Amino acid sequence: MTGDRAGLTYREDYFDDPGGWAAVKALLLAVFDVDVSPLERMGGRDRTLMSSAWFDGSGRCAANLSAFAMPLLIDGRPVDAAGLQSGAVLPEFRGRGLFRDLLRRTLQRCEERGFEAIVLYTDKPELYAPHGFAALPEHRFVGPAPAPAAVDAKPSARVLDMADAGDLSLLRDLLEAREPVSSRFAVCRNTQTFLLNTALVEAVTLSFLPEFPAVVAWRQQRAGETFTLLDVVGTRIPTLAGILQALALQPQSAEVLFPPDRMAWTGDSLAEDGDLRFMMRRGPVPTGAFRLSPMAEF
Ligand SMILES: CC(C)(COP(=O)(O)OP(=O)(O)OC[C@H]1O[C@@H](n2cnc3c(N)ncnc32)[C@H](O)[C@@H]1OP(=O)(O)O)[C@@H](O)C(=O)NCCC(=O)NCCS
C-alpha cells in the first residue's frame, strides 16, 4: 500500500453490511447533500450495484464509486449499459489519487461484467474525458399542447401517495414490467433510481391512470399554462393527448423531458443548459435529439 493510502482499506460491495451502508450514506450526505435513506422503505438498494471504496480505520467511507446495471434502448436497440454514480471523496482525503484508483477499478469491473456502454452525469466532465467518456448534449421537447379529446371530462387519474404501501407496490410492479418510454432513448429498467427520485425530484406529481395502466410523472408551470411530462411508467404508453385527458388538464403548451416518439406528438428540441453533463463511454450514440427522463437521472 502506498504512503497516501496508509490506514485505508479497499473494499467492494459492502452495502449489505449495515456499517458499510451507513458509511456510504454519510459520505453522500457530506459530499452531495443527498439523503438516500428513502430507499430503505422502498425496497432497499439496487441489487445490481457494484461498489468500490476506501474505508478509514474508524469505519468511515473516505472514497466511493458505484456502478449499476442500467439497460437502455437506443434507436430501437437494447444496450447492456451501466451507470456510474456516487463518485465522492471526503475533503480531507482528496488529491491523493483515490478517485483515479476507484475509477480504474470500476471500469475494469464493468469490462469483466461485459457492459457494452457506461453512462454518467457529472458537473466535471474533464474528470472522465481522459477515460473514454464523451459528453452528449441533452434536449427537452417543447410545443403547443394537443387539443383535449373531451373538453369537460372528469379526471380518470388519481394521485399516488408514496407513503402508502399499496401505492408504492403498485408503482414498483409497473416499474418492473414497464415498456421503455421512448424507442429512441430510454431506460428499460431502473426501478430503484425511479423510486428514490420520487423523493428527490422537486415538485413532481405521480398520477395513476388505471385505463392503461400507467403512472405518469408530471408538473405544471405558469398557473397551468405549461404541462411538463417527466416520465411514463406503463406496460402500454399512453399518448400525450390521452394523458392530458386522463388528468383533465387543458394547458396551452407542453414540454416532454424524454424523446416523445411514443406520444403521438412532436415538439421542437431545446438544448438543456444545466450544470450536469450526460456522458457515455462506448455504446451507440443516439442519432437524434434526446434526454433521459429526470426520473431516471442518477
Ligand atoms: C472530484 C473528486 C471525486 C476527486 O477526488 P480525488 O480523490 O481528490 O481525485 P484524485 O486525486 O484521484 O484525482 C483524479 C484526477 O481528477 C482530477 N481532479 C481532482 N479534483 C478535480 C476537480 N474538482 N475537478 C476536475 N478535476 C479534478 C485530478 O487532477 C486527477 O487528474 P489526473 O488523473 O489527470 O492526475 C472529489 O474532489 C470529490 O468528491 N468532489 C465532490 C464530488 C464530485 O465532484 N464528484 C465527482 C463528480 S460526479
XYZ file of C-alpha atoms and ligand atoms in Angstrom:
346
model
C 0.000 0.000 0.000
C 1.322 3.469 -0.862
C 2.008 6.078 1.845
C -1.059 8.030 0.785
C -3.268 5.049 1.468
C -1.762 4.061 4.814
C -4.575 3.384 7.274
C -7.110 2.946 4.464
C -8.658 -0.352 3.395
C -10.071 -1.138 -0.041
C -13.474 -2.873 -0.020
C -16.033 -3.961 -2.590
C -19.794 -4.493 -2.392
C -20.249 -3.571 1.262
C -23.867 -2.358 1.033
C -25.288 -5.453 2.724
C -23.078 -4.729 5.739
C -25.090 -2.220 7.855
C -21.865 -0.395 8.797
C -20.827 -0.131 5.151
C -24.240 1.153 4.042
C -24.312 3.734 6.874
C -20.789 4.895 5.961
C -21.676 5.405 2.287
C -24.894 7.200 3.254
C -22.835 9.563 5.433
C -20.360 10.163 2.573
C -23.144 11.029 0.104
C -24.794 13.345 2.625
C -21.477 15.092 3.387
C -20.343 15.489 -0.253
C -23.583 15.862 -2.259
C -26.114 16.735 0.479
C -28.182 13.834 -0.867
C -30.015 11.578 1.580
C -30.562 8.072 0.158
C -32.439 6.888 3.297
C -35.837 6.901 1.478
C -34.563 3.797 -0.347
C -34.755 1.862 2.910
C -38.565 1.944 2.937
C -38.712 1.461 -0.841
C -37.171 -1.985 -1.100
C -33.524 -1.176 -0.416
C -30.618 -0.624 -2.738
C -30.388 -1.646 -6.372
C -29.319 -5.311 -6.295
C -27.090 -4.811 -9.353
C -24.829 -2.281 -7.582
C -21.082 -2.894 -7.821
C -19.380 -0.542 -5.401
C -15.712 0.102 -4.768
C -14.414 2.175 -1.877
C -11.643 3.093 0.517
C -12.554 2.998 4.229
C -10.516 4.543 7.047
C -9.642 2.853 10.346
C -12.717 4.228 12.118
C -15.084 2.746 9.510
C -15.683 5.986 7.617
C -16.044 5.698 3.871
C -13.325 8.034 2.567
C -13.950 7.458 -1.140
C -16.601 5.609 -3.128
C -17.631 4.899 -6.709
C -20.585 2.685 -7.696
C -21.737 1.113 -10.948
C -25.162 -0.390 -11.546
C -26.914 -2.099 -14.451
C -28.868 0.405 -16.500
C -30.226 -1.357 -19.587
C -31.018 1.196 -22.280
C -32.959 1.278 -25.526
C -31.082 3.419 -28.078
C -32.594 3.899 -31.539
C -34.584 0.698 -31.057
C -31.601 -1.382 -29.967
C -31.287 -2.813 -26.414
C -27.912 -1.799 -24.967
C -26.499 -3.555 -21.895
C -25.268 -0.393 -20.180
C -24.013 0.502 -16.718
C -24.491 3.758 -14.853
C -21.747 5.225 -12.662
C -22.846 7.093 -9.562
C -21.909 8.163 -6.054
C -18.358 9.131 -7.036
C -17.202 11.035 -3.971
C -14.144 11.545 -1.787
C -14.239 13.172 1.683
C -12.457 16.567 1.551
C -9.564 15.517 3.795
C -8.747 12.563 1.510
C -8.785 14.444 -1.808
C -5.787 14.942 -4.080
C -4.192 11.555 -3.280
C -5.383 9.674 -6.336
C -8.176 7.782 -4.544
C -10.801 8.680 -7.126
C -8.474 7.837 -10.030
C -7.876 4.462 -8.397
C -11.625 3.779 -7.927
C -12.419 4.828 -11.490
C -9.746 2.469 -12.863
C -11.054 -0.412 -10.739
C -14.702 0.303 -11.604
C -14.015 0.461 -15.350
C -12.161 -2.845 -15.007
C -15.114 -4.402 -13.162
C -17.500 -3.133 -15.853
C -15.254 -4.675 -18.553
C -15.274 -8.014 -16.703
C -19.067 -7.909 -16.366
C -19.231 -7.241 -20.128
C -21.203 -3.980 -20.166
C -21.411 -2.535 -23.694
C -21.581 1.076 -22.585
C -21.230 3.177 -19.455
C -23.157 6.375 -18.769
C -22.959 9.004 -16.040
C -23.925 12.550 -15.069
C -21.291 14.975 -13.875
C -20.519 18.648 -13.448
C -16.822 17.796 -14.006
C -16.614 16.215 -17.484
C -12.845 16.759 -17.519
C -12.585 14.089 -14.822
C -13.958 11.419 -17.172
C -12.949 12.556 -20.693
C -9.432 11.036 -20.418
C -11.074 7.660 -19.707
C -13.070 7.473 -22.939
C -16.264 9.267 -21.857
C -17.793 11.797 -24.268
C -20.357 14.434 -23.253
C -23.607 14.177 -25.217
C -25.894 17.226 -25.243
C -29.399 16.669 -23.891
C -32.582 18.260 -25.227
C -36.138 18.693 -23.969
C -39.103 18.858 -26.351
C -41.498 21.818 -26.333
C -44.564 22.815 -28.335
C -48.271 23.537 -28.257
C -50.228 21.036 -26.183
C -52.504 18.669 -28.098
C -56.182 19.604 -28.106
C -58.196 17.715 -25.485
C -60.362 14.900 -26.815
C -63.248 15.564 -24.424
C -63.367 19.099 -23.026
C -65.468 18.601 -19.889
C -64.139 15.162 -18.937
C -63.585 14.335 -15.264
C -60.120 13.050 -14.406
C -59.825 9.272 -14.528
C -56.385 9.510 -12.884
C -55.643 9.634 -9.173
C -52.556 10.944 -7.395
C -50.281 8.287 -5.890
C -49.051 8.585 -2.314
C -45.527 7.186 -1.866
C -46.135 6.886 1.904
C -48.896 4.368 1.149
C -47.646 0.762 0.942
C -50.275 -0.173 -1.665
C -49.383 2.723 -3.962
C -45.671 2.016 -3.566
C -46.165 -1.619 -4.501
C -48.371 -0.665 -7.478
C -45.624 1.641 -8.780
C -42.891 -0.934 -8.160
C -44.823 -3.604 -10.094
C -45.269 -1.235 -13.041
C -41.570 -0.274 -12.928
C -40.611 -3.939 -13.134
C -42.946 -4.557 -16.101
C -42.593 -1.209 -17.904
C -42.151 -0.552 -21.579
C -39.354 1.952 -22.304
C -40.952 5.397 -22.551
C -39.160 6.052 -25.870
C -37.750 3.806 -28.597
C -35.104 6.424 -29.369
C -33.535 6.719 -25.945
C -34.806 5.427 -22.606
C -34.000 3.126 -19.750
C -35.593 -0.305 -19.937
C -35.387 -0.933 -16.180
C -34.394 1.472 -13.373
C -36.738 0.659 -10.509
C -34.644 1.849 -7.549
C -33.483 5.037 -9.280
C -37.065 5.976 -10.124
C -38.279 5.214 -6.584
C -35.515 7.302 -4.997
C -36.241 10.143 -7.439
C -39.869 10.274 -6.257
C -38.326 11.677 -3.050
C -35.560 13.772 -4.677
C -37.058 15.379 -7.809
C -38.774 18.659 -6.929
C -42.469 19.325 -7.379
C -43.268 16.114 -9.223
C -46.758 14.628 -9.099
C -47.274 10.915 -9.729
C -50.680 10.023 -11.125
C -52.054 6.560 -11.754
C -54.017 6.119 -14.987
C -55.921 2.839 -14.426
C -57.109 2.517 -18.034
C -53.612 1.706 -19.369
C -52.412 1.047 -16.605
C -49.622 3.602 -16.276
C -48.083 6.022 -13.813
C -47.303 9.492 -15.126
C -44.722 11.808 -13.522
C -45.639 15.422 -14.266
C -45.816 19.014 -13.083
C -47.463 22.268 -14.175
C -45.907 25.690 -14.582
C -47.173 29.217 -15.157
C -50.520 28.632 -13.431
C -51.262 25.568 -15.507
C -50.366 27.097 -18.899
C -47.480 24.659 -19.386
C -47.667 20.935 -18.721
C -44.331 19.200 -18.148
C -44.159 15.448 -18.594
C -41.177 13.850 -16.844
C -41.840 10.147 -17.391
C -44.439 7.461 -18.030
C -44.245 4.024 -16.422
C -46.564 1.511 -18.008
C -46.915 -1.684 -19.941
C -48.642 0.452 -22.583
C -47.525 4.034 -23.167
C -50.436 6.493 -23.463
C -50.235 9.399 -25.917
C -49.770 12.930 -24.629
C -53.394 13.735 -25.518
C -54.511 10.608 -23.636
C -52.535 11.654 -20.564
C -53.987 15.187 -20.564
C -57.461 13.748 -20.939
C -56.949 11.320 -18.036
C -55.708 14.229 -15.882
C -58.498 16.533 -17.185
C -55.941 19.254 -17.983
C -56.001 21.739 -20.859
C -52.618 23.503 -20.903
C -51.553 25.757 -23.770
C -48.089 24.330 -24.120
C -46.323 21.104 -23.301
C -42.763 20.098 -22.601
C -41.675 16.497 -22.606
C -38.451 15.549 -20.847
C -37.665 12.484 -22.987
C -37.903 11.802 -26.746
C -41.670 11.898 -27.434
C -41.720 9.294 -30.247
C -44.382 7.258 -28.415
C -46.509 10.275 -27.501
C -48.257 10.872 -30.898
C -46.988 14.448 -30.517
C -43.912 16.280 -31.715
C -42.178 19.267 -30.184
C -39.151 21.385 -31.021
C -35.959 20.216 -29.361
C -34.431 22.709 -26.941
C -30.887 22.233 -25.598
C -30.667 21.777 -21.810
C -28.381 24.335 -20.174
C -27.909 22.942 -16.639
C -24.548 22.252 -14.957
C -24.771 18.484 -15.271
C -23.399 16.822 -18.392
C -24.534 13.403 -19.607
C -21.513 11.324 -20.676
C -21.216 7.988 -22.412
C -18.299 5.587 -22.898
C -18.589 3.339 -25.942
C -22.118 2.266 -26.945
C -24.162 3.619 -29.854
C -24.575 7.408 -29.861
C -28.281 8.314 -30.311
C -28.948 9.658 -33.812
C -31.411 12.409 -32.852
C -32.036 14.843 -30.011
C -32.621 13.044 -26.722
C -32.510 13.255 -22.981
C -33.030 10.800 -20.172
C -36.143 11.312 -18.071
C -35.354 13.213 -14.831
C -36.884 10.216 -13.034
C -34.048 8.087 -14.484
C -31.281 10.563 -13.604
C -28.836 9.313 -11.016
C -13.876 15.108 -7.755
C -13.380 14.178 -6.651
C -14.152 12.862 -6.703
C -11.878 13.912 -6.903
O -11.397 13.000 -5.941
P -9.828 12.875 -5.619
O -9.594 11.593 -4.908
O -9.364 14.120 -4.974
O -9.240 12.805 -7.103
P -7.813 12.200 -7.493
O -6.786 12.694 -6.519
O -7.923 10.730 -7.672
O -7.602 12.868 -8.902
C -8.083 12.237 -10.071
C -7.993 13.184 -11.226
O -9.051 14.128 -11.144
C -8.544 15.448 -11.199
N -9.397 16.242 -10.305
C -9.427 16.179 -8.984
N -10.369 17.022 -8.493
C -10.928 17.621 -9.567
C -11.942 18.609 -9.719
N -12.573 19.162 -8.657
N -12.265 18.987 -10.966
C -11.642 18.459 -12.033
N -10.676 17.517 -11.955
C -10.316 17.117 -10.727
C -7.121 15.325 -10.704
O -6.337 16.367 -11.214
C -6.716 13.986 -11.252
O -6.358 14.101 -12.611
P -5.186 13.149 -13.235
O -5.693 11.722 -13.126
O -5.090 13.636 -14.642
O -3.990 13.408 -12.384
C -13.536 14.816 -5.237
O -12.937 16.080 -5.265
C -14.973 14.984 -4.805
O -15.536 14.129 -4.129
N -15.595 16.110 -5.193
C -17.015 16.369 -4.880
C -17.953 15.392 -5.580
C -17.694 15.288 -7.064
O -17.481 16.273 -7.737
N -17.740 14.031 -7.592
C -17.342 13.692 -8.957
C -18.189 14.253 -9.986
S -19.580 13.272 -10.318
